[in-house]
Each structure stands twice: as C-alpha cells, then as structure tokens.
PDB file of C-alpha atoms and ligand atoms in Angstrom:
ATOM      1  CA  MET A1067      -4.574  34.221   8.224  1.00  0.00           C
ATOM      2  CA  SER A1068      -1.247  32.621   7.149  1.00  0.00           C
ATOM      3  CA  THR A1069       0.184  33.057   3.987  1.00  0.00           C
ATOM      4  CA  PRO A1070      -0.288  29.892   1.943  1.00  0.00           C
ATOM      5  CA  ASP A1071       1.937  26.723   1.539  1.00  0.00           C
ATOM      6  CA  ILE A1072       1.355  25.402  -1.704  1.00  0.00           C
ATOM      7  CA  GLN A1073       2.455  22.267  -2.680  1.00  0.00           C
ATOM      8  CA  ASN A1074       2.555  19.209  -4.775  1.00  0.00           C
ATOM      9  CA  THR A1075       1.869  16.143  -3.455  1.00  0.00           C
ATOM     10  CA  LEU A1076       1.628  12.234  -6.081  1.00  0.00           C
ATOM     11  CA  VAL A1077      -1.309  10.389  -5.802  1.00  0.00           C
ATOM     12  CA  LEU A1078      -1.484   6.680  -7.441  1.00  0.00           C
ATOM     13  CA  ILE A1079      -4.779   4.824  -7.340  1.00  0.00           C
ATOM     14  CA  LYS A1080      -3.764   1.358  -6.467  1.00  0.00           C
ATOM     15  CA  PRO A1081      -4.509  -1.744  -9.122  1.00  0.00           C
ATOM     16  CA  ASP A1082      -6.324  -3.105  -5.867  1.00  0.00           C
ATOM     17  CA  GLY A1083      -8.856   0.212  -5.614  1.00  0.00           C
ATOM     18  CA  LEU A1084      -9.167  -0.051  -9.814  1.00  0.00           C
ATOM     19  CA  LYS A1085     -10.079  -3.624  -8.948  1.00  0.00           C
ATOM     20  CA  LYS A1086     -12.975  -2.934  -6.717  1.00  0.00           C
ATOM     21  CA  SER A1087     -14.013   0.738  -8.878  1.00  0.00           C
ATOM     22  CA  LEU A1088     -12.797   2.694  -6.268  1.00  0.00           C
ATOM     23  CA  THR A1089     -12.138   5.491  -8.568  1.00  0.00           C
ATOM     24  CA  GLY A1090     -14.902   7.588  -8.719  1.00  0.00           C
ATOM     25  CA  ASN A1091     -15.481   7.402  -4.967  1.00  0.00           C
ATOM     26  CA  ILE A1092     -11.545   8.363  -5.027  1.00  0.00           C
ATOM     27  CA  LEU A1093     -11.720  11.081  -6.642  1.00  0.00           C
ATOM     28  CA  THR A1094     -15.169  12.414  -5.416  1.00  0.00           C
ATOM     29  CA  LYS A1095     -13.674  12.233  -1.408  1.00  0.00           C
ATOM     30  CA  LEU A1096     -10.813  14.013  -2.644  1.00  0.00           C
ATOM     31  CA  ALA A1097     -12.605  16.316  -4.178  1.00  0.00           C
ATOM     32  CA  GLU A1098     -13.713  17.558  -0.915  1.00  0.00           C
ATOM     33  CA  THR A1099      -9.876  19.694  -0.658  1.00  0.00           C
ATOM     34  CA  ARG A1100     -10.310  21.761  -3.159  1.00  0.00           C
ATOM     35  CA  LEU A1101      -7.066  21.362  -4.445  1.00  0.00           C
ATOM     36  CA  ILE A1102      -6.134  21.335  -8.310  1.00  0.00           C
ATOM     37  CA  ILE A1103      -5.144  18.285 -10.410  1.00  0.00           C
ATOM     38  CA  VAL A1104      -2.277  19.292 -12.579  1.00  0.00           C
ATOM     39  CA  GLY A1105      -1.668  15.803 -14.012  1.00  0.00           C
ATOM     40  CA  ALA A1106      -3.053  12.086 -14.208  1.00  0.00           C
ATOM     41  CA  LYS A1107      -2.647   9.165 -16.702  1.00  0.00           C
ATOM     42  CA  VAL A1108      -2.859   5.692 -16.186  1.00  0.00           C
ATOM     43  CA  VAL A1109       0.190   3.746 -15.843  1.00  0.00           C
ATOM     44  CA  SER A1110       1.520   0.441 -16.476  1.00  0.00           C
ATOM     45  CA  VAL A1111       4.356  -0.369 -13.527  1.00  0.00           C
ATOM     46  CA  SER A1112       7.528  -1.837 -14.357  1.00  0.00           C
ATOM     47  CA  ARG A1113       9.741  -3.582 -12.412  1.00  0.00           C
ATOM     48  CA  GLU A1114      12.149  -0.548 -12.325  1.00  0.00           C
ATOM     49  CA  LEU A1115       9.733   1.661 -11.671  1.00  0.00           C
ATOM     50  CA  ALA A1116       8.255  -0.051  -8.824  1.00  0.00           C
ATOM     51  CA  GLU A1117      11.199  -0.584  -7.165  1.00  0.00           C
ATOM     52  CA  GLN A1118      11.824   3.462  -7.615  1.00  0.00           C
ATOM     53  CA  HIS A1119       9.398   4.385  -6.137  1.00  0.00           C
ATOM     54  CA  TYR A1120       9.559   2.281  -3.004  1.00  0.00           C
ATOM     55  CA  ILE A1121      13.188   2.656  -3.002  1.00  0.00           C
ATOM     56  CA  HIS A1122      12.975   3.930   0.670  1.00  0.00           C
ATOM     57  CA  LEU A1123      11.840  -0.191   1.831  1.00  0.00           C
ATOM     58  CA  LYS A1124      13.660  -2.289  -0.514  1.00  0.00           C
ATOM     59  CA  ASP A1125      15.478  -3.587   3.162  1.00  0.00           C
ATOM     60  CA  LYS A1126      12.076  -4.471   4.249  1.00  0.00           C
ATOM     61  CA  PRO A1127      10.990  -8.091   4.176  1.00  0.00           C
ATOM     62  CA  PHE A1128       7.484  -7.417   2.667  1.00  0.00           C
ATOM     63  CA  PHE A1129       9.356  -5.905   0.222  1.00  0.00           C
ATOM     64  CA  PRO A1130       9.398  -8.349  -2.208  1.00  0.00           C
ATOM     65  CA  GLU A1131       5.365  -8.388  -2.154  1.00  0.00           C
ATOM     66  CA  LEU A1132       4.987  -5.124  -2.117  1.00  0.00           C
ATOM     67  CA  LEU A1133       6.192  -4.439  -6.157  1.00  0.00           C
ATOM     68  CA  ASN A1134       4.094  -7.582  -7.332  1.00  0.00           C
ATOM     69  CA  TYR A1135       1.168  -5.642  -5.289  1.00  0.00           C
ATOM     70  CA  ILE A1136       1.952  -2.150  -6.641  1.00  0.00           C
ATOM     71  CA  GLN A1137       2.532  -3.582 -10.417  1.00  0.00           C
ATOM     72  CA  GLY A1138      -1.288  -5.408  -9.528  1.00  0.00           C
ATOM     73  CA  LYS A1139       0.046  -9.094 -10.471  1.00  0.00           C
ATOM     74  CA  MET A1140      -2.169 -10.582  -8.775  1.00  0.00           C
ATOM     75  CA  TYR A1141      -5.202  -9.491 -10.095  1.00  0.00           C
ATOM     76  CA  GLY A1142      -5.370  -9.880 -13.726  1.00  0.00           C
ATOM     77  CA  GLU A1143      -3.981  -8.506 -16.826  1.00  0.00           C
ATOM     78  CA  GLU A1144      -6.568  -6.391 -16.988  1.00  0.00           C
ATOM     79  CA  TYR A1145      -5.440  -4.268 -13.669  1.00  0.00           C
ATOM     80  CA  LYS A1146      -1.750  -4.330 -13.481  1.00  0.00           C
ATOM     81  CA  ARG A1147      -1.899  -0.443 -13.232  1.00  0.00           C
ATOM     82  CA  VAL A1148      -2.613   2.665 -11.734  1.00  0.00           C
ATOM     83  CA  LEU A1149      -3.751   5.865 -12.102  1.00  0.00           C
ATOM     84  CA  ALA A1150      -1.739   8.284 -11.205  1.00  0.00           C
ATOM     85  CA  MET A1151      -2.639  11.906 -10.624  1.00  0.00           C
ATOM     86  CA  VAL A1152      -0.362  14.882  -9.021  1.00  0.00           C
ATOM     87  CA  TYR A1153      -2.582  16.906  -7.216  1.00  0.00           C
ATOM     88  CA  ARG A1154      -1.666  21.051  -5.879  1.00  0.00           C
ATOM     89  CA  GLY A1155      -2.415  23.838  -3.765  1.00  0.00           C
ATOM     90  CA  ASP A1156      -2.425  25.036   0.028  1.00  0.00           C
ATOM     91  CA  GLY A1157      -0.858  22.275   2.537  1.00  0.00           C
ATOM     92  CA  ALA A1158      -1.789  19.098  -0.147  1.00  0.00           C
ATOM     93  CA  ILE A1159       0.440  17.175   1.080  1.00  0.00           C
ATOM     94  CA  GLN A1160      -1.306  16.054   4.420  1.00  0.00           C
ATOM     95  CA  LYS A1161      -4.962  17.184   3.031  1.00  0.00           C
ATOM     96  CA  VAL A1162      -4.604  14.273   0.535  1.00  0.00           C
ATOM     97  CA  ARG A1163      -2.497  12.188   3.531  1.00  0.00           C
ATOM     98  CA  ASP A1164      -5.390  12.576   6.171  1.00  0.00           C
ATOM     99  CA  ILE A1165      -8.029  11.135   3.066  1.00  0.00           C
ATOM    100  CA  ALA A1166      -6.200   8.322   2.154  1.00  0.00           C
ATOM    101  CA  GLY A1167      -5.806   7.092   6.314  1.00  0.00           C
ATOM    102  CA  SER A1168      -3.008   5.565   8.142  1.00  0.00           C
ATOM    103  CA  THR A1169      -0.570   3.246   6.106  1.00  0.00           C
ATOM    104  CA  ASN A1170      -1.560   0.465   7.328  1.00  0.00           C
ATOM    105  CA  PRO A1171      -6.045   0.158   6.690  1.00  0.00           C
ATOM    106  CA  GLU A1172      -7.049  -1.898   9.484  1.00  0.00           C
ATOM    107  CA  GLU A1173      -5.264   0.906  11.506  1.00  0.00           C
ATOM    108  CA  ALA A1174      -6.966   3.581   9.582  1.00  0.00           C
ATOM    109  CA  ASP A1175     -10.209   5.908  11.045  1.00  0.00           C
ATOM    110  CA  SER A1176     -13.402   3.729   8.913  1.00  0.00           C
ATOM    111  CA  THR A1177     -14.188   6.815   6.899  1.00  0.00           C
ATOM    112  CA  SER A1178     -10.626   7.234   5.783  1.00  0.00           C
ATOM    113  CA  ILE A1179     -10.402   5.892   1.724  1.00  0.00           C
ATOM    114  CA  ARG A1180      -7.875   3.009   3.332  1.00  0.00           C
ATOM    115  CA  GLY A1181     -10.395   3.014   6.813  1.00  0.00           C
ATOM    116  CA  ALA A1182     -12.680   2.620   4.266  1.00  0.00           C
ATOM    117  CA  TYR A1183     -11.741   0.575   1.468  1.00  0.00           C
ATOM    118  CA  GLY A1184      -8.475  -1.336   2.383  1.00  0.00           C
ATOM    119  CA  ARG A1185      -7.739  -4.990   3.750  1.00  0.00           C
ATOM    120  CA  ILE A1186      -4.567  -7.074   4.946  1.00  0.00           C
ATOM    121  CA  THR A1187      -4.137 -10.053   2.589  1.00  0.00           C
ATOM    122  CA  THR A1188      -3.271 -13.153   3.778  1.00  0.00           C
ATOM    123  CA  LYS A1189       0.248 -12.742   2.576  1.00  0.00           C
ATOM    124  CA  GLY A1190       0.334  -9.894   4.725  1.00  0.00           C
ATOM    125  CA  VAL A1191       0.116  -6.814   2.527  1.00  0.00           C
ATOM    126  CA  PHE A1192      -1.110  -4.155   2.922  1.00  0.00           C
ATOM    127  CA  GLU A1193      -4.000  -3.474  -0.267  1.00  0.00           C
ATOM    128  CA  ASN A1194      -4.408   0.226   0.858  1.00  0.00           C
ATOM    129  CA  VAL A1195      -6.089   2.003  -2.271  1.00  0.00           C
ATOM    130  CA  ILE A1196      -3.702   4.878  -2.714  1.00  0.00           C
ATOM    131  CA  HIS A1197      -0.508   6.332  -2.223  1.00  0.00           C
ATOM    132  CA  ALA A1198      -0.028   9.897  -0.728  1.00  0.00           C
ATOM    133  CA  SER A1199       3.289  11.166  -1.037  1.00  0.00           C
ATOM    134  CA  SER A1200       4.600  11.975   2.931  1.00  0.00           C
ATOM    135  CA  SER A1201       6.703  15.192   2.785  1.00  0.00           C
ATOM    136  CA  THR A1202       7.789  17.845  -0.135  1.00  0.00           C
ATOM    137  CA  ALA A1203      10.860  16.060  -0.218  1.00  0.00           C
ATOM    138  CA  ASP A1204       9.424  13.138  -1.333  1.00  0.00           C
ATOM    139  CA  SER A1205       6.570  14.751  -2.638  1.00  0.00           C
ATOM    140  CA  GLU A1206       8.571  16.604  -5.269  1.00  0.00           C
ATOM    141  CA  ARG A1207      11.083  12.681  -6.435  1.00  0.00           C
ATOM    142  CA  GLU A1208       8.013  10.632  -7.010  1.00  0.00           C
ATOM    143  CA  ILE A1209       6.645  13.765  -8.969  1.00  0.00           C
ATOM    144  CA  LYS A1210       9.746  13.277 -11.387  1.00  0.00           C
ATOM    145  CA  LEU A1211       9.907  10.041 -11.681  1.00  0.00           C
ATOM    146  CA  TRP A1212       6.121   8.910 -12.079  1.00  0.00           C
ATOM    147  CA  PHE A1213       5.195  12.305 -14.647  1.00  0.00           C
ATOM    148  CA  LYS A1214       7.729  14.126 -17.355  1.00  0.00           C
ATOM    149  CA  PRO A1215       7.498  17.957 -17.528  1.00  0.00           C
ATOM    150  CA  ALA A1216       5.181  17.735 -20.292  1.00  0.00           C
ATOM    151  CA  GLU A1217       2.452  15.972 -18.965  1.00  0.00           C
ATOM    152  CA  ILE A1218       2.442  18.809 -16.193  1.00  0.00           C
ATOM    153  CA  VAL A1219      -0.069  21.670 -17.035  1.00  0.00           C
ATOM    154  CA  GLY A1220       2.170  24.436 -14.559  1.00  0.00           C
ATOM    155  CA  ASN A1221       5.769  24.860 -14.352  1.00  0.00           C
ATOM    156  CA  ILE A1222       5.358  23.048 -10.528  1.00  0.00           C
ATOM    157  CA  TYR A1223       9.735  22.656 -11.161  1.00  0.00           C
ATOM    158  CA  PRO A1224      12.084  23.975 -13.175  1.00  0.00           C
ATOM    159  CA  ALA A1225      12.861  22.365 -16.131  1.00  0.00           C
ATOM    160  CA  LYS A1226      14.962  22.827 -19.129  1.00  0.00           C
ATOM    161  CA  LYS A1227      14.794  21.014 -23.081  1.00  0.00           C
ATOM    162  CA  ALA A1228      16.892  18.746 -23.998  1.00  0.00           C
ATOM    163  CA  MET A1229      17.043  17.465 -27.264  1.00  0.00           C
ATOM    164  CA  ALA A1230      15.732  13.909 -27.413  1.00  0.00           C
ATOM    165  CA  GLU A1231      17.928  11.321 -29.696  1.00  0.00           C
ATOM    166  CA  ALA A1232      16.713   9.728 -32.670  1.00  0.00           C
ATOM    167  CA  HIS A1233      15.056   6.605 -31.249  1.00  0.00           C
ATOM    168  CA  GLU A1234      12.437   4.976 -32.161  1.00  0.00           C
ATOM    169  CA  HIS A1235       8.162   5.267 -30.550  1.00  0.00           C
ATOM    170  CA  PHE A1236       4.959   4.868 -32.028  1.00  0.00           C
ATOM    171  CA  VAL A1237       3.034   7.424 -33.618  1.00  0.00           C
ATOM    172  CA  TRP A1238      -0.707   6.646 -33.980  1.00  0.00           C
ATOM    173  CA  ALA A1239      -1.294   4.873 -37.458  1.00  0.00           C
TER     174      ALA A1239
HETATM  175  P1  LIG B 281       3.025   4.746   3.080  1.00  0.00           P
HETATM  176  O1  LIG B 281       2.353   4.621   1.823  1.00  0.00           O
HETATM  177  O2  LIG B 281       1.530   5.522   4.081  1.00  0.00           O
HETATM  178  O3  LIG B 281       3.348   6.147   2.198  1.00  0.00           O
HETATM  179  P2  LIG B 281       5.328   3.376   3.335  1.00  0.00           P
HETATM  180  O4  LIG B 281       5.391   4.665   2.545  1.00  0.00           O
HETATM  181  O5  LIG B 281       5.553   3.070   4.840  1.00  0.00           O
HETATM  182  O6  LIG B 281       3.325   4.056   3.596  1.00  0.00           O
HETATM  183  O7  LIG B 281       5.331   2.100   2.758  1.00  0.00           O
HETATM  184  C1  LIG B 281       4.853   1.963   2.248  1.00  0.00           C
HETATM  185  C2  LIG B 281       4.065   0.855   1.488  1.00  0.00           C
HETATM  186  O8  LIG B 281       4.548  -0.098   1.830  1.00  0.00           O
HETATM  187  C3  LIG B 281       2.034   1.002   2.060  1.00  0.00           C
HETATM  188  O9  LIG B 281       1.208   1.694   1.752  1.00  0.00           O
HETATM  189  C4  LIG B 281       2.068  -0.312   2.379  1.00  0.00           C
HETATM  190  C5  LIG B 281       3.448  -0.575   2.782  1.00  0.00           C
HETATM  191  N1  LIG B 281       3.854  -1.476   3.294  1.00  0.00           N
HETATM  192  C6  LIG B 281       4.399  -0.425   4.584  1.00  0.00           C
HETATM  193  N2  LIG B 281       4.101  -1.303   5.701  1.00  0.00           N
HETATM  194  C7  LIG B 281       4.046  -2.518   5.424  1.00  0.00           C
HETATM  195  C8  LIG B 281       3.734  -3.725   6.829  1.00  0.00           C
HETATM  196  N3  LIG B 281       4.786  -3.474   8.210  1.00  0.00           N
HETATM  197  N4  LIG B 281       3.469  -4.814   6.364  1.00  0.00           N
HETATM  198  C9  LIG B 281       2.505  -4.812   5.050  1.00  0.00           C
HETATM  199  N5  LIG B 281       2.668  -3.762   4.204  1.00  0.00           N
HETATM  200  C10 LIG B 281       3.517  -2.369   4.991  1.00  0.00           C
HETATM  201 MG1  LIG B 282       5.138   6.466   2.239  1.00  0.00          MG
END
C-alpha cells in the first residue's frame, strides 16, 4: 500500500445547491469518501471574495455572470449565500472532484453531483451546484481565502499570532 497523501480541499455548495435543497444529498455523497470535515460555515459572498475566488477566469466572457452566480444574485435574499467546507484526508482533492463531476453539467457523469443536479441557464451560466478545489496549490489558496486559522479544526497550514488592531465588532447583545 502506498503512503497516504493527506490533502485539504475547499468545497462550496453554491447558491443553486442551497436553493434546490441539495445540502443533505451532497453531504451524503461526499461522505462516501470517508474524508473528515475540518471547517464549515455559511458565507454571504462579497464581490471581492467572488473575484478573488475566480481570479483565474477574470478574462473570460462569462466572468461577470459567474460573479453574480456565486453571489446568488438571481435567487432572492435567502439564497445569497454558500455553504463553505474544508474536507481533509488521503487524496481528498481528486476524491471530491470525482464525486462533483465535470465542470460543464451537461457533460458531467449522470451519477456525479453536477451531472445529477446541474444545468446550464439560458444565459449560459453553468449552474453546477458545487465547487471543489482542483490542485494542492489551488486548495491552499482557496482555503486561506475563505477561512481564518481559528475556523479550522487542527493545524492544516502554518499560522502565526497577530495583534488585532482596535476595531469595532459585534458581540452577542
Ligand atoms: P471547476 O469549477 O470545475 O473547477 P473552473 O475552475 O474552470 O471549473 O471554472 C469555475 C467555474 O466557472 C465553473 O464551475 C463554472 C464556470 N465556468 C467554467 N467554464 C465555463 C464556461 N465555458 N461557460 C460558463 N461557465 C463556465
Ligand atoms: Mg476550478
């Protein structure tokens, strides 16, 4: 048996996945991987976060629609959010990519998440339900973009202490 290659991967259930109530189905499918979840939160996606997440596609004609889509702009207030998670384990990146399926939902295997639940809109947006990191470099960049060290259980990447500058923030009333 080869030595395990422990990887971390960012998974997003995109706004269409939430709108279609697919969270349970997707988590069940991902559970087949036997990976562990080391971070999870609901995120309202800012323009800046959307742009940074998809920076590699900034010159594509579909980039503006892609930003609207990941921000959930077409689904109403309740669905302007994503469920962001970090899965960890042996070969995590490819295991999750396999279950997610091909980028184009019309080309994705019909038993994959994108094949079963995705669609292409009349505007040409790939509503493909889920994001999954595609390399170790991408997953590290994406996880550090979406999560703070304190939001991850375990030390998956080196972190350092920093002094917070005095700033206003919310506490429970
Ligand atoms: P993936 O999400 O499979 O990693 P990607 O990183 O190349 O694919 O692209 C990110 C997202 O951009 C993808 O999930 C859907 C959208 N997208 C990619 N290619 C597209 C295209 N040709 N037309 C419309 N949307 C596209
Ligand atoms: Mg990608």
